[in-house]
GROMACS .gro file of C-alpha atoms in nm:
model
  299
    1MET     CA    1  -0.340   0.157  -1.207
    2GLY     CA    2  -0.647   0.318  -1.097
    3GLU     CA    3  -0.743   0.682  -0.936
    4LEU     CA    4  -0.588   0.748  -0.600
    5VAL     CA    5  -0.816   0.767  -0.281
    6VAL     CA    6  -0.654   0.992  -0.026
    7LYS     CA    7  -0.829   1.042   0.315
    8SER     CA    8  -0.682   1.223   0.644
    9ASN     CA    9  -0.617   0.935   0.911
   10ASP     CA   10  -0.891   1.094   1.139
   11LEU     CA   11  -1.120   1.030   0.869
   12ILE     CA   12  -0.988   0.665   0.836
   13ASN     CA   13  -1.011   0.609   1.191
   14ALA     CA   14  -1.339   0.772   1.214
   15SER     CA   15  -1.678   0.565   1.253
   16TYR     CA   16  -1.947   0.583   0.996
   17ASN     CA   17  -2.203   0.359   0.877
   18LEU     CA   18  -2.224   0.328   0.481
   19GLY     CA   19  -2.320   0.045   0.269
   20VAL     CA   20  -2.089  -0.077  -0.041
   21VAL     CA   21  -2.253   0.162  -0.275
   22GLU     CA   22  -2.263   0.437  -0.086
   23GLN     CA   23  -1.883   0.400   0.004
   24ARG     CA   24  -1.789   0.349  -0.353
   25LEU     CA   25  -2.007   0.646  -0.465
   26LEU     CA   26  -1.828   0.850  -0.197
   27LEU     CA   27  -1.491   0.707  -0.315
   28LEU     CA   28  -1.519   0.842  -0.682
   29CYS     CA   29  -1.658   1.191  -0.515
   30ILE     CA   30  -1.329   1.204  -0.308
   31ILE     CA   31  -1.137   1.135  -0.616
   32ALA     CA   32  -1.307   1.400  -0.831
   33ALA     CA   33  -1.232   1.655  -0.555
   34ARG     CA   34  -0.851   1.557  -0.566
   35LYS     CA   35  -0.847   1.650  -0.897
   36LYS     CA   36  -0.918   2.012  -0.826
   37ASP     CA   37  -0.601   2.228  -0.884
   38ARG     CA   38  -0.713   2.472  -0.607
   39VAL     CA   39  -0.865   2.500  -0.226
   40LEU     CA   40  -1.190   2.334  -0.218
   41SER     CA   41  -1.504   2.513  -0.121
   42PRO     CA   42  -1.829   2.395   0.022
   43SER     CA   43  -1.988   2.546  -0.304
   44ASP     CA   44  -1.778   2.298  -0.517
   45ILE     CA   45  -2.018   2.028  -0.645
   46PHE     CA   46  -1.841   1.701  -0.769
   47TYR     CA   47  -2.027   1.532  -1.025
   48ILE     CA   48  -2.034   1.126  -1.075
   49HIS     CA   49  -2.191   1.005  -1.399
   50ALA     CA   50  -2.333   0.640  -1.416
   51SER     CA   51  -2.071   0.530  -1.665
   52GLU     CA   52  -1.771   0.600  -1.405
   53TYR     CA   53  -1.943   0.383  -1.166
   54ILE     CA   54  -2.018   0.114  -1.444
   55GLU     CA   55  -1.660   0.128  -1.572
   56GLN     CA   56  -1.464   0.141  -1.215
   57PHE     CA   57  -1.696  -0.159  -1.044
   58ASP     CA   58  -1.774  -0.363  -1.351
   59VAL     CA   59  -2.163  -0.361  -1.281
   60ASP     CA   60  -2.480  -0.371  -1.516
   61ARG     CA   61  -2.630  -0.035  -1.613
   62SER     CA   62  -2.951  -0.089  -1.459
   63VAL     CA   63  -2.772  -0.155  -1.119
   64ALA     CA   64  -2.553   0.179  -1.181
   65TYR     CA   65  -2.852   0.399  -1.218
   66ARG     CA   66  -3.019   0.254  -0.899
   67ALA     CA   67  -2.679   0.248  -0.725
   68LEU     CA   68  -2.666   0.619  -0.780
   69ALA     CA   69  -3.007   0.736  -0.640
   70GLU     CA   70  -2.984   0.509  -0.343
   71GLY     CA   71  -2.636   0.573  -0.275
   72ILE     CA   72  -2.654   0.972  -0.288
   73LYS     CA   73  -2.925   0.955  -0.037
   74GLY     CA   74  -2.740   0.713   0.188
   75ILE     CA   75  -2.441   0.948   0.179
   76TYR     CA   76  -2.664   1.263   0.247
   77ASP     CA   77  -2.826   1.125   0.540
   78SER     CA   78  -2.510   0.958   0.707
   79GLU     CA   79  -2.288   1.119   0.982
   80ILE     CA   80  -1.934   1.066   1.071
   81LYS     CA   81  -1.831   1.007   1.430
   82LEU     CA   82  -1.495   1.164   1.530
   83THR     CA   83  -1.290   1.186   1.842
   84SER     CA   84  -1.099   1.466   1.944
   85LYS     CA   85  -0.720   1.436   2.005
   86ASN     CA   86  -0.607   1.386   2.335
   87SER     CA   87  -0.938   1.423   2.467
   88ARG     CA   88  -1.256   1.213   2.553
   89LYS     CA   89  -1.486   1.459   2.321
   90LYS     CA   90  -1.701   1.295   2.058
   91ILE     CA   91  -1.786   1.517   1.740
   92ASN     CA   92  -2.038   1.441   1.470
   93ILE     CA   93  -2.018   1.605   1.108
   94ARG     CA   94  -2.189   1.547   0.815
   95TRP     CA   95  -2.042   1.438   0.494
   96CYS     CA   96  -2.211   1.674   0.256
   97TRP     CA   97  -2.466   1.961   0.284
   98LYS     CA   98  -2.591   1.908  -0.063
   99ALA     CA   99  -2.663   1.618  -0.289
  100GLU     CA  100  -2.826   1.608  -0.616
  101TYR     CA  101  -2.968   1.328  -0.814
  102ASP     CA  102  -3.027   1.401  -1.206
  103GLU     CA  103  -3.223   1.114  -1.376
  104ASP     CA  104  -3.250   1.232  -1.705
  105HIS     CA  105  -2.869   1.261  -1.713
  106ALA     CA  106  -2.770   0.985  -1.487
  107THR     CA  107  -2.554   1.193  -1.254
  108VAL     CA  108  -2.508   1.245  -0.912
  109GLY     CA  109  -2.366   1.560  -0.703
  110VAL     CA  110  -2.212   1.580  -0.378
  111ALA     CA  111  -2.099   1.909  -0.222
  112PHE     CA  112  -1.880   1.821   0.107
  113THR     CA  113  -1.922   2.008   0.421
  114ASP     CA  114  -1.672   2.261   0.570
  115ASP     CA  115  -1.570   1.988   0.841
  116VAL     CA  116  -1.535   1.711   0.563
  117ILE     CA  117  -1.337   1.923   0.313
  118PRO     CA  118  -0.992   1.923   0.523
  119LEU     CA  119  -1.006   1.530   0.558
  120ILE     CA  120  -1.024   1.481   0.169
  121SER     CA  121  -0.784   1.740   0.072
  122ALA     CA  122  -0.528   1.883   0.336
  123LEU     CA  123  -0.230   1.653   0.251
  124GLU     CA  124  -0.032   1.862   0.491
  125GLN     CA  125  -0.187   1.651   0.757
  126ARG     CA  126  -0.134   1.243   0.822
  127PHE     CA  127  -0.327   1.082   0.554
  128THR     CA  128  -0.372   0.726   0.381
  129SER     CA  129  -0.397   0.664   0.009
  130TYR     CA  130  -0.457   0.372  -0.182
  131ASP     CA  131  -0.559   0.281  -0.533
  132ILE     CA  132  -0.930   0.242  -0.578
  133ASP     CA  133  -0.896  -0.071  -0.797
  134GLN     CA  134  -0.790  -0.221  -0.447
  135ILE     CA  135  -1.140  -0.210  -0.309
  136ALA     CA  136  -1.340  -0.259  -0.663
  137LYS     CA  137  -1.409  -0.615  -0.615
  138LEU     CA  138  -1.508  -0.593  -0.241
  139THR     CA  139  -1.859  -0.666  -0.197
  140SER     CA  140  -1.875  -0.663   0.178
  141LYS     CA  141  -1.887  -0.303   0.323
  142TYR     CA  142  -1.687  -0.438   0.625
  143ALA     CA  143  -1.431  -0.524   0.411
  144ILE     CA  144  -1.396  -0.178   0.243
  145ARG     CA  145  -1.371  -0.038   0.580
  146LEU     CA  146  -1.118  -0.327   0.737
  147TYR     CA  147  -0.898  -0.269   0.398
  148GLU     CA  148  -0.877   0.096   0.488
  149LEU     CA  149  -0.818   0.049   0.852
  150VAL     CA  150  -0.535  -0.213   0.784
  151ILE     CA  151  -0.390   0.002   0.477
  152ALA     CA  152  -0.317   0.282   0.723
  153TRP     CA  153  -0.048   0.071   0.897
  154ARG     CA  154   0.120  -0.073   0.565
  155SER     CA  155   0.477   0.085   0.663
  156ILE     CA  156   0.509  -0.134   0.979
  157ASN     CA  157   0.290  -0.415   0.858
  158LYS     CA  158   0.071  -0.432   1.142
  159THR     CA  159  -0.207  -0.262   1.334
  160PRO     CA  160  -0.240  -0.177   1.677
  161VAL     CA  161  -0.492  -0.348   1.910
  162PHE     CA  162  -0.854  -0.223   1.802
  163GLU     CA  163  -1.056  -0.235   2.096
  164LEU     CA  164  -1.380  -0.444   2.005
  165GLU     CA  165  -1.637  -0.172   2.060
  166ASP     CA  166  -1.437   0.103   1.912
  167PHE     CA  167  -1.376  -0.173   1.619
  168ARG     CA  168  -1.735  -0.244   1.570
  169ASN     CA  169  -1.789   0.158   1.540
  170LYS     CA  170  -1.523   0.197   1.300
  171LEU     CA  171  -1.674  -0.103   1.107
  172GLY     CA  172  -2.000   0.079   1.108
  173LEU     CA  173  -2.195  -0.198   1.291
  174GLY     CA  174  -2.498  -0.076   1.508
  175VAL     CA  175  -2.527  -0.134   1.866
  176SER     CA  176  -2.762  -0.440   1.780
  177GLU     CA  177  -2.589  -0.559   1.522
  178TYR     CA  178  -2.415  -0.932   1.517
  179LYS     CA  179  -2.376  -0.885   1.885
  180THR     CA  180  -2.233  -1.254   1.952
  181MET     CA  181  -1.902  -1.312   1.862
  182SER     CA  182  -2.011  -1.614   1.649
  183ASN     CA  183  -2.228  -1.398   1.455
  184PHE     CA  184  -1.967  -1.121   1.418
  185ASN     CA  185  -1.702  -1.373   1.303
  186SER     CA  186  -1.897  -1.539   1.052
  187ASN     CA  187  -2.096  -1.260   0.917
  188VAL     CA  188  -1.861  -0.989   0.938
  189LEU     CA  189  -1.492  -1.033   0.977
  190ASN     CA  190  -1.422  -1.368   0.824
  191ILE     CA  191  -1.600  -1.246   0.510
  192ALA     CA  192  -1.428  -0.928   0.527
  193ILE     CA  193  -1.062  -1.090   0.564
  194GLN     CA  194  -1.152  -1.338   0.275
  195GLN     CA  195  -1.254  -1.065   0.062
  196ILE     CA  196  -0.943  -0.838   0.136
  197ASN     CA  197  -0.716  -1.161   0.113
  198LYS     CA  198  -0.856  -1.243  -0.249
  199PHE     CA  199  -0.918  -0.927  -0.430
  200THR     CA  200  -0.669  -0.706  -0.318
  201ASP     CA  201  -0.310  -0.607  -0.297
  202ILE     CA  202  -0.252  -0.709   0.063
  203LYS     CA  203  -0.304  -1.057   0.274
  204ILE     CA  204  -0.418  -0.993   0.636
  205LYS     CA  205  -0.392  -1.222   0.927
  206VAL     CA  206  -0.598  -1.149   1.254
  207HIS     CA  207  -0.510  -1.167   1.576
  208LYS     CA  208  -0.764  -1.207   1.860
  209HIS     CA  209  -0.677  -1.039   2.198
  210LYS     CA  210  -0.856  -1.202   2.522
  211LYS     CA  211  -0.929  -1.112   2.884
  212GLY     CA  212  -0.993  -1.428   3.018
  213VAL     CA  213  -1.221  -1.631   2.803
  214ARG     CA  214  -1.339  -1.289   2.613
  215ILE     CA  215  -1.233  -1.136   2.318
  216VAL     CA  216  -1.172  -0.795   2.389
  217GLY     CA  217  -0.999  -0.665   2.076
  218PHE     CA  218  -0.854  -0.722   1.731
  219SER     CA  219  -0.522  -0.643   1.578
  220PHE     CA  220  -0.400  -0.721   1.226
  221GLU     CA  221  -0.083  -0.845   1.044
  222LEU     CA  222  -0.044  -0.741   0.676
  223THR     CA  223   0.185  -0.852   0.391
  224GLN     CA  224   0.210  -0.680   0.054
  225ARG     CA  225   0.137  -0.885  -0.247
  226LYS     CA  226   0.428  -0.842  -0.511
  227MET     CA  227   0.244  -0.697  -0.827
  228LYS     CA  228   0.301  -0.824  -1.158
  229ASN     CA  229   0.471  -0.502  -1.249
  230GLN     CA  230   0.689  -0.432  -0.948
  231ASN     CA  231   1.032  -0.547  -1.054
  232SER     CA  232   0.952  -0.333  -1.397
  233THR     CA  233   1.100  -0.015  -1.238
  234LYS     CA  234   1.355  -0.147  -0.980
  235ASP     CA  235   1.651  -0.030  -1.211
  236THR     CA  236   1.470   0.283  -1.303
  237PHE     CA  237   1.586   0.637  -1.236
  238TYR     CA  238   1.364   0.951  -1.273
  239ARG     CA  239   1.524   1.257  -1.310
  240LEU     CA  240   1.254   1.485  -1.132
  241THR     CA  241   1.217   1.863  -1.180
  242ASP     CA  242   1.266   2.074  -0.911
  243SER     CA  243   0.906   2.131  -0.854
  244GLN     CA  244   0.803   1.776  -0.858
  245ILE     CA  245   1.093   1.683  -0.603
  246ASN     CA  246   0.961   1.979  -0.369
  247MET     CA  247   0.624   1.855  -0.405
  248PHE     CA  248   0.666   1.470  -0.384
  249GLY     CA  249   0.906   1.545  -0.110
  250ASN     CA  250   0.667   1.711   0.090
  251GLN     CA  251   0.394   1.472   0.040
  252LEU     CA  252   0.589   1.164   0.103
  253SER     CA  253   0.719   1.302   0.432
  254ARG     CA  254   0.326   1.254   0.565
  255LEU     CA  255   0.309   0.898   0.452
  256HIS     CA  256   0.294   0.624   0.736
  257GLU     CA  257   0.519   0.402   0.496
  258VAL     CA  258   0.804   0.638   0.538
  259ALA     CA  259   0.773   0.721   0.922
  260HIS     CA  260   1.066   0.487   0.981
  261LEU     CA  261   1.317   0.730   0.824
  262ALA     CA  262   1.245   0.975   1.072
  263VAL     CA  263   1.438   1.049   1.408
  264GLU     CA  264   1.258   1.048   1.718
  265GLY     CA  265   1.111   1.404   1.738
  266GLU     CA  266   1.209   1.526   1.393
  267SER     CA  267   0.960   1.765   1.234
  268TYR     CA  268   0.799   1.693   0.885
  269GLU     CA  269   0.983   1.984   0.741
  270ILE     CA  270   1.303   1.803   0.825
  271LEU     CA  271   1.202   1.469   0.701
  272ALA     CA  272   1.058   1.638   0.383
  273ALA     CA  273   1.438   1.803   0.312
  274LYS     CA  274   1.582   1.452   0.367
  275ILE     CA  275   1.349   1.271   0.147
  276LYS     CA  276   1.410   1.541  -0.131
  277GLU     CA  277   1.774   1.480  -0.123
  278MET     CA  278   1.717   1.084  -0.139
  279LEU     CA  279   1.494   1.139  -0.463
  280ARG     CA  280   1.772   1.304  -0.641
  281ASP     CA  281   1.992   0.974  -0.573
  282PRO     CA  282   1.956   0.689  -0.811
  283ILE     CA  283   2.017   0.441  -0.548
  284GLN     CA  284   1.778   0.597  -0.268
  285GLN     CA  285   1.507   0.684  -0.528
  286LYS     CA  286   1.405   0.332  -0.574
  287GLN     CA  287   1.263   0.275  -0.226
  288PHE     CA  288   0.995   0.534  -0.301
  289LEU     CA  289   0.884   0.436  -0.660
  290PRO     CA  290   0.581   0.268  -0.549
  291HIS     CA  291   0.454   0.558  -0.341
  292LEU     CA  292   0.552   0.800  -0.612
  293GLN     CA  293   0.305   0.612  -0.830
  294ASN     CA  294   0.019   0.604  -0.541
  295LEU     CA  295   0.062   0.982  -0.519
  296GLY     CA  296  -0.020   1.039  -0.903
  297PHE     CA  297   0.341   1.051  -1.063
  298LYS     CA  298   0.349   0.946  -1.412
  299ALA     CA  299   0.673   0.874  -1.595
   0.00000   0.00000   0.00000
């Protein structure tokens, strides 16, 4: 199992245009930020060495060095487009305010902006998490973004309908890119689905929604692949400490995957208290084991 990527759902559903290298590098920086055991600050710089990129994404050394130089510039130049909740207000923010590239030491450094820090570190909000190994073999930038958009709904195994223009924006497509549906299908959507189904822990199926003969949106069904070690922990009970139960109970209560345990209108605090009791029970704990591992629990 690789390192855990954690993003606020606001960030998952945002619109931004980053290439494969830029997305990969950004995910490594987010992982580095998550390892801080304190509140993050814009003054924190998160450094990634070329060797980390090589190991995680299985690329040649020369490719990694070039990726660092190009990727860090792309992140610095890119913006994120957010939609304000319960309104039509659009908000544009930057990923970072400082980007460093040290050619002599083959490292890059990123200092995230004030706006981005809560989107990658504030687990009190709704968030999506996944193992970075799942996207390591994806070579389409659209496949990485589609994986994130779909995996956020794994608790119910289907996504809502993404309206066409909004979906294009979330994938990072420019206004003039692949405008015809045939080009979009062949160069973006089909390739992304094929890569996800071949290389990740889920399989997805697309549904095209039409108004007359015109496609106006897409939704997706997903099924979780059965992992090789999935059955190895099914009969295992872990006696968690009180501090572990408190921490993981709070984190689990924010996951889409356990939302079905909440009664309509129930607060996060009440759901968290319910989950904490379930973590103490040998039978009920089993359903949380995959999520505990994703949240960083190690036996």
